[in-house]
mmCIF file of C-alpha atoms in Angstrom:
data_model
loop_
_atom_site.group_PDB
_atom_site.id
_atom_site.type_symbol
_atom_site.label_atom_id
_atom_site.label_comp_id
_atom_site.label_asym_id
_atom_site.label_seq_id
_atom_site.Cartn_x
_atom_site.Cartn_y
_atom_site.Cartn_z
ATOM 1 C CA MET B 24 -25.326 -27.503 -27.810
ATOM 2 C CA ILE B 25 -25.599 -24.386 -29.949
ATOM 3 C CA ILE B 26 -26.000 -24.393 -33.697
ATOM 4 C CA GLN B 27 -25.145 -21.062 -35.211
ATOM 5 C CA SER B 28 -27.477 -19.354 -37.654
ATOM 6 C CA LYS B 29 -25.056 -19.612 -40.617
ATOM 7 C CA GLU B 30 -24.882 -23.399 -40.303
ATOM 8 C CA MET B 31 -28.667 -23.740 -40.085
ATOM 9 C CA GLU B 32 -29.154 -21.386 -43.027
ATOM 10 C CA GLN B 33 -26.743 -23.403 -45.176
ATOM 11 C CA ARG B 34 -28.526 -26.645 -44.302
ATOM 12 C CA ALA B 35 -31.896 -25.043 -45.052
ATOM 13 C CA LEU B 36 -30.586 -23.770 -48.378
ATOM 14 C CA GLU B 37 -29.442 -27.253 -49.392
ATOM 15 C CA GLN B 38 -32.728 -28.829 -48.244
ATOM 16 C CA VAL B 39 -34.760 -26.327 -50.247
ATOM 17 C CA ALA B 40 -32.524 -26.938 -53.288
ATOM 18 C CA GLU B 41 -33.327 -30.644 -52.976
ATOM 19 C CA LEU B 42 -37.045 -29.901 -52.725
ATOM 20 C CA MET B 43 -36.812 -27.611 -55.745
ATOM 21 C CA CYS B 44 -35.194 -30.394 -57.770
ATOM 22 C CA ALA B 45 -37.994 -32.755 -56.738
ATOM 23 C CA ALA B 46 -40.639 -30.176 -57.694
ATOM 24 C CA ALA B 47 -39.026 -29.731 -61.105
ATOM 25 C CA ARG B 48 -38.932 -33.484 -61.666
ATOM 26 C CA THR B 49 -42.593 -33.952 -60.774
ATOM 27 C CA ALA B 50 -43.811 -30.941 -62.779
ATOM 28 C CA PRO B 51 -46.175 -31.862 -65.627
ATOM 29 C CA LYS B 52 -44.479 -32.920 -68.850
ATOM 30 C CA GLY B 53 -45.922 -33.007 -72.378
ATOM 31 C CA ARG B 54 -47.093 -36.541 -73.199
ATOM 32 C CA GLY B 55 -45.466 -37.607 -69.915
ATOM 33 C CA ILE B 56 -42.035 -37.548 -71.552
ATOM 34 C CA ASP B 57 -39.321 -36.446 -69.135
ATOM 35 C CA ASN B 58 -36.383 -34.796 -70.902
ATOM 36 C CA LEU B 59 -35.400 -32.621 -67.949
ATOM 37 C CA VAL B 60 -31.864 -32.595 -66.517
ATOM 38 C CA VAL B 61 -31.446 -31.022 -63.067
ATOM 39 C CA MET B 62 -28.415 -30.538 -60.835
ATOM 40 C CA VAL B 63 -27.082 -28.389 -58.011
ATOM 41 C CA VAL B 64 -23.744 -26.622 -58.414
ATOM 42 C CA LYS B 65 -21.603 -25.027 -55.738
ATOM 43 C CA GLY B 66 -17.953 -24.501 -54.893
ATOM 44 C CA ARG B 67 -15.515 -24.822 -57.773
ATOM 45 C CA THR B 68 -18.171 -25.521 -60.410
ATOM 46 C CA LYS B 69 -20.150 -22.428 -59.380
ATOM 47 C CA ASP B 70 -16.940 -20.393 -59.578
ATOM 48 C CA GLN B 71 -16.300 -21.704 -63.110
ATOM 49 C CA LEU B 72 -19.768 -20.542 -64.117
ATOM 50 C CA VAL B 73 -19.033 -17.077 -62.707
ATOM 51 C CA GLU B 74 -15.810 -16.862 -64.741
ATOM 52 C CA GLU B 75 -17.535 -18.059 -67.916
ATOM 53 C CA MET B 76 -20.292 -15.487 -67.473
ATOM 54 C CA LYS B 77 -17.675 -12.735 -67.118
ATOM 55 C CA LYS B 78 -15.945 -14.027 -70.249
ATOM 56 C CA ILE B 79 -19.221 -13.973 -72.198
ATOM 57 C CA ALA B 80 -19.810 -10.378 -71.074
ATOM 58 C CA HIS B 81 -16.338 -9.359 -72.205
ATOM 59 C CA VAL B 82 -16.503 -11.102 -75.580
ATOM 60 C CA SER B 83 -20.103 -10.255 -76.469
ATOM 61 C CA GLY B 84 -20.532 -6.899 -74.792
ATOM 62 C CA ALA B 85 -23.721 -8.163 -73.131
ATOM 63 C CA GLN B 86 -23.083 -6.599 -69.748
ATOM 64 C CA PHE B 87 -25.981 -8.356 -68.043
ATOM 65 C CA PHE B 88 -23.737 -11.440 -67.979
ATOM 66 C CA GLU B 89 -21.279 -9.480 -65.805
ATOM 67 C CA ARG B 90 -24.110 -8.263 -63.561
ATOM 68 C CA ASP B 91 -25.514 -11.778 -63.200
ATOM 69 C CA ALA B 92 -22.020 -13.175 -62.536
ATOM 70 C CA ALA B 93 -21.706 -10.752 -59.616
ATOM 71 C CA CYS B 94 -25.036 -12.022 -58.280
ATOM 72 C CA LEU B 95 -23.993 -15.664 -58.626
ATOM 73 C CA GLU B 96 -20.690 -14.915 -56.930
ATOM 74 C CA LYS B 97 -22.592 -13.800 -53.804
ATOM 75 C CA THR B 98 -24.586 -17.023 -53.533
ATOM 76 C CA GLN B 99 -23.868 -20.341 -51.910
ATOM 77 C CA LEU B 100 -25.254 -22.532 -54.696
ATOM 78 C CA ALA B 101 -27.350 -22.633 -57.827
ATOM 79 C CA ILE B 102 -29.653 -25.108 -59.489
ATOM 80 C CA LEU B 103 -29.126 -25.825 -63.172
ATOM 81 C CA MET B 104 -32.048 -27.014 -65.269
ATOM 82 C CA GLY B 105 -31.691 -28.092 -68.833
ATOM 83 C CA GLN B 106 -33.913 -29.702 -71.395
ATOM 84 C CA LYS B 107 -33.092 -32.329 -73.989
ATOM 85 C CA VAL B 108 -35.388 -30.760 -76.562
ATOM 86 C CA LYS B 109 -37.000 -33.426 -78.699
ATOM 87 C CA PRO B 110 -40.177 -33.285 -80.771
ATOM 88 C CA MET B 111 -43.106 -34.741 -78.832
ATOM 89 C CA GLY B 112 -45.057 -36.076 -81.790
ATOM 90 C CA VAL B 113 -48.229 -34.141 -81.003
ATOM 91 C CA HIS B 114 -50.496 -33.889 -84.064
ATOM 92 C CA PRO B 115 -51.700 -31.395 -85.057
ATOM 93 C CA CYS B 116 -49.445 -28.865 -83.375
ATOM 94 C CA GLY B 117 -47.128 -26.587 -85.327
ATOM 95 C CA TYR B 118 -46.272 -24.450 -82.292
ATOM 96 C CA CYS B 119 -42.602 -24.729 -83.270
ATOM 97 C CA GLY B 120 -43.291 -22.956 -86.547
ATOM 98 C CA TYR B 121 -42.921 -26.066 -88.687
ATOM 99 C CA ALA B 122 -45.649 -28.130 -90.336
ATOM 100 C CA ASN B 123 -44.929 -31.195 -88.213
ATOM 101 C CA CYS B 124 -42.327 -32.917 -86.028
ATOM 102 C CA LYS B 125 -40.579 -34.459 -89.022
ATOM 103 C CA GLU B 126 -39.971 -31.033 -90.573
ATOM 104 C CA ASN B 127 -38.898 -29.671 -87.180
ATOM 105 C CA THR B 128 -36.296 -32.426 -86.884
ATOM 106 C CA GLU B 129 -35.051 -31.997 -90.447
ATOM 107 C CA LYS B 130 -34.525 -28.270 -89.888
ATOM 108 C CA ALA B 131 -33.021 -28.616 -86.387
ATOM 109 C CA GLY B 132 -35.965 -26.801 -84.827
ATOM 110 C CA LEU B 133 -36.928 -26.741 -81.180
ATOM 111 C CA CYS B 134 -40.145 -28.380 -80.025
ATOM 112 C CA ALA B 135 -42.263 -25.710 -78.333
ATOM 113 C CA ILE B 136 -43.938 -28.269 -76.077
ATOM 114 C CA SER B 137 -40.565 -29.592 -74.899
ATOM 115 C CA VAL B 138 -39.279 -26.060 -74.290
ATOM 116 C CA GLY B 139 -42.505 -25.285 -72.433
ATOM 117 C CA ASP B 140 -41.895 -28.269 -70.168
ATOM 118 C CA LEU B 141 -38.665 -26.619 -69.012
ATOM 119 C CA GLY B 142 -40.553 -23.427 -68.202
ATOM 120 C CA ILE B 143 -43.132 -25.330 -66.151
ATOM 121 C CA ALA B 144 -40.362 -27.128 -64.243
ATOM 122 C CA LEU B 145 -38.599 -23.822 -63.530
ATOM 123 C CA GLY B 146 -41.843 -22.332 -62.234
ATOM 124 C CA SER B 147 -42.478 -25.325 -59.997
ATOM 125 C CA ALA B 148 -38.961 -25.099 -58.568
ATOM 126 C CA VAL B 149 -39.001 -21.378 -57.810
ATOM 127 C CA SER B 150 -42.413 -21.698 -56.183
ATOM 128 C CA VAL B 151 -40.793 -24.037 -53.653
ATOM 129 C CA ALA B 152 -38.037 -21.492 -53.009
ATOM 130 C CA ALA B 153 -40.620 -18.748 -52.539
ATOM 131 C CA LEU B 154 -42.653 -20.933 -50.183
ATOM 132 C CA HIS B 155 -39.552 -21.323 -47.999
ATOM 133 C CA HIS B 156 -38.496 -17.647 -48.294
ATOM 134 C CA ILE B 157 -35.260 -18.458 -50.092
ATOM 135 C CA ASP B 158 -34.073 -15.638 -52.370
ATOM 136 C CA ASN B 159 -33.819 -16.779 -55.982
ATOM 137 C CA ARG B 160 -33.960 -15.630 -59.566
ATOM 138 C CA ILE B 161 -34.188 -17.532 -62.846
ATOM 139 C CA MET B 162 -31.208 -16.563 -65.026
ATOM 140 C CA PHE B 163 -30.688 -17.363 -68.678
ATOM 141 C CA SER B 164 -27.062 -16.224 -68.336
ATOM 142 C CA ILE B 165 -26.142 -19.027 -65.934
ATOM 143 C CA GLY B 166 -27.673 -21.602 -68.257
ATOM 144 C CA ARG B 167 -25.763 -20.206 -71.246
ATOM 145 C CA ALA B 168 -22.496 -20.405 -69.308
ATOM 146 C CA ALA B 169 -23.292 -23.992 -68.243
ATOM 147 C CA LEU B 170 -23.883 -24.968 -71.875
ATOM 148 C CA ASN B 171 -20.611 -23.302 -72.919
ATOM 149 C CA LEU B 172 -18.746 -25.295 -70.262
ATOM 150 C CA ASP B 173 -20.466 -28.606 -71.163
ATOM 151 C CA ILE B 174 -21.536 -29.088 -67.543
ATOM 152 C CA PHE B 175 -24.495 -31.197 -68.642
ATOM 153 C CA GLU B 176 -23.409 -34.710 -69.556
ATOM 154 C CA GLU B 177 -26.514 -35.217 -71.657
ATOM 155 C CA ASP B 178 -27.696 -33.599 -74.883
ATOM 156 C CA VAL B 179 -29.151 -30.478 -73.260
ATOM 157 C CA GLN B 180 -29.944 -27.682 -75.710
ATOM 158 C CA ILE B 181 -31.589 -25.089 -73.456
ATOM 159 C CA ALA B 182 -30.650 -24.333 -69.855
ATOM 160 C CA TYR B 183 -31.306 -21.858 -67.072
ATOM 161 C CA GLY B 184 -29.799 -21.365 -63.654
ATOM 162 C CA ILE B 185 -31.463 -20.488 -60.371
ATOM 163 C CA PRO B 186 -29.044 -19.070 -57.813
ATOM 164 C CA LEU B 187 -30.216 -19.326 -54.207
ATOM 165 C CA SER B 188 -29.349 -17.135 -51.274
ATOM 166 C CA VAL B 189 -30.095 -16.724 -47.605
ATOM 167 C CA SER B 190 -28.987 -13.255 -46.559
ATOM 168 C CA GLY B 191 -30.319 -10.084 -44.995
ATOM 169 C CA LYS B 192 -30.929 -8.622 -48.470
ATOM 170 C CA SER B 193 -31.482 -10.442 -51.727
ATOM 171 C CA PRO B 194 -28.473 -10.113 -54.059
ATOM 172 C CA PHE B 195 -30.839 -10.448 -57.024
ATOM 173 C CA PHE B 196 -32.571 -7.078 -56.750
ATOM 174 C CA ASP B 197 -31.223 -3.534 -57.010
ATOM 175 C CA ARG B 198 -28.721 -5.050 -59.443
ATOM 176 C CA GLY B 199 -28.161 -1.873 -61.416
#
């Protein structure tokens, strides 16, 4: 029996994506509160993200959305990570810029600790990709497109995407 390289690479990519999701889930969370939402997108859903990113570039003039869409188009899958940003009730804090969590909530602020949790989860996930030599890049643009398309079924307010690739040259560098 012979298993061709492309098939093995695709299986490896999916296994690493699973490990990345696990690493994100087990990353430290402020006060142990888990407001993280993680998923893998590929196929039609990934293509919808690409189209939304191109649309954002056209409407806003922010051409990095177009550049990032071209990168995502070259990949097999991406991980989406979002955070349900809720005040953590840490006193004293004020990292959000408000006096306390009550004021933050009243003024529709974003809890800095909760947002930080998303950053820690992203870092944990991409470290797994790096450990397994899977090309990746954290992209705000993918997360913005996912929020526009309501891909998250939960109340996610901030999101990022991590496209993954196994190829002879990373599509995420020399992007112009």
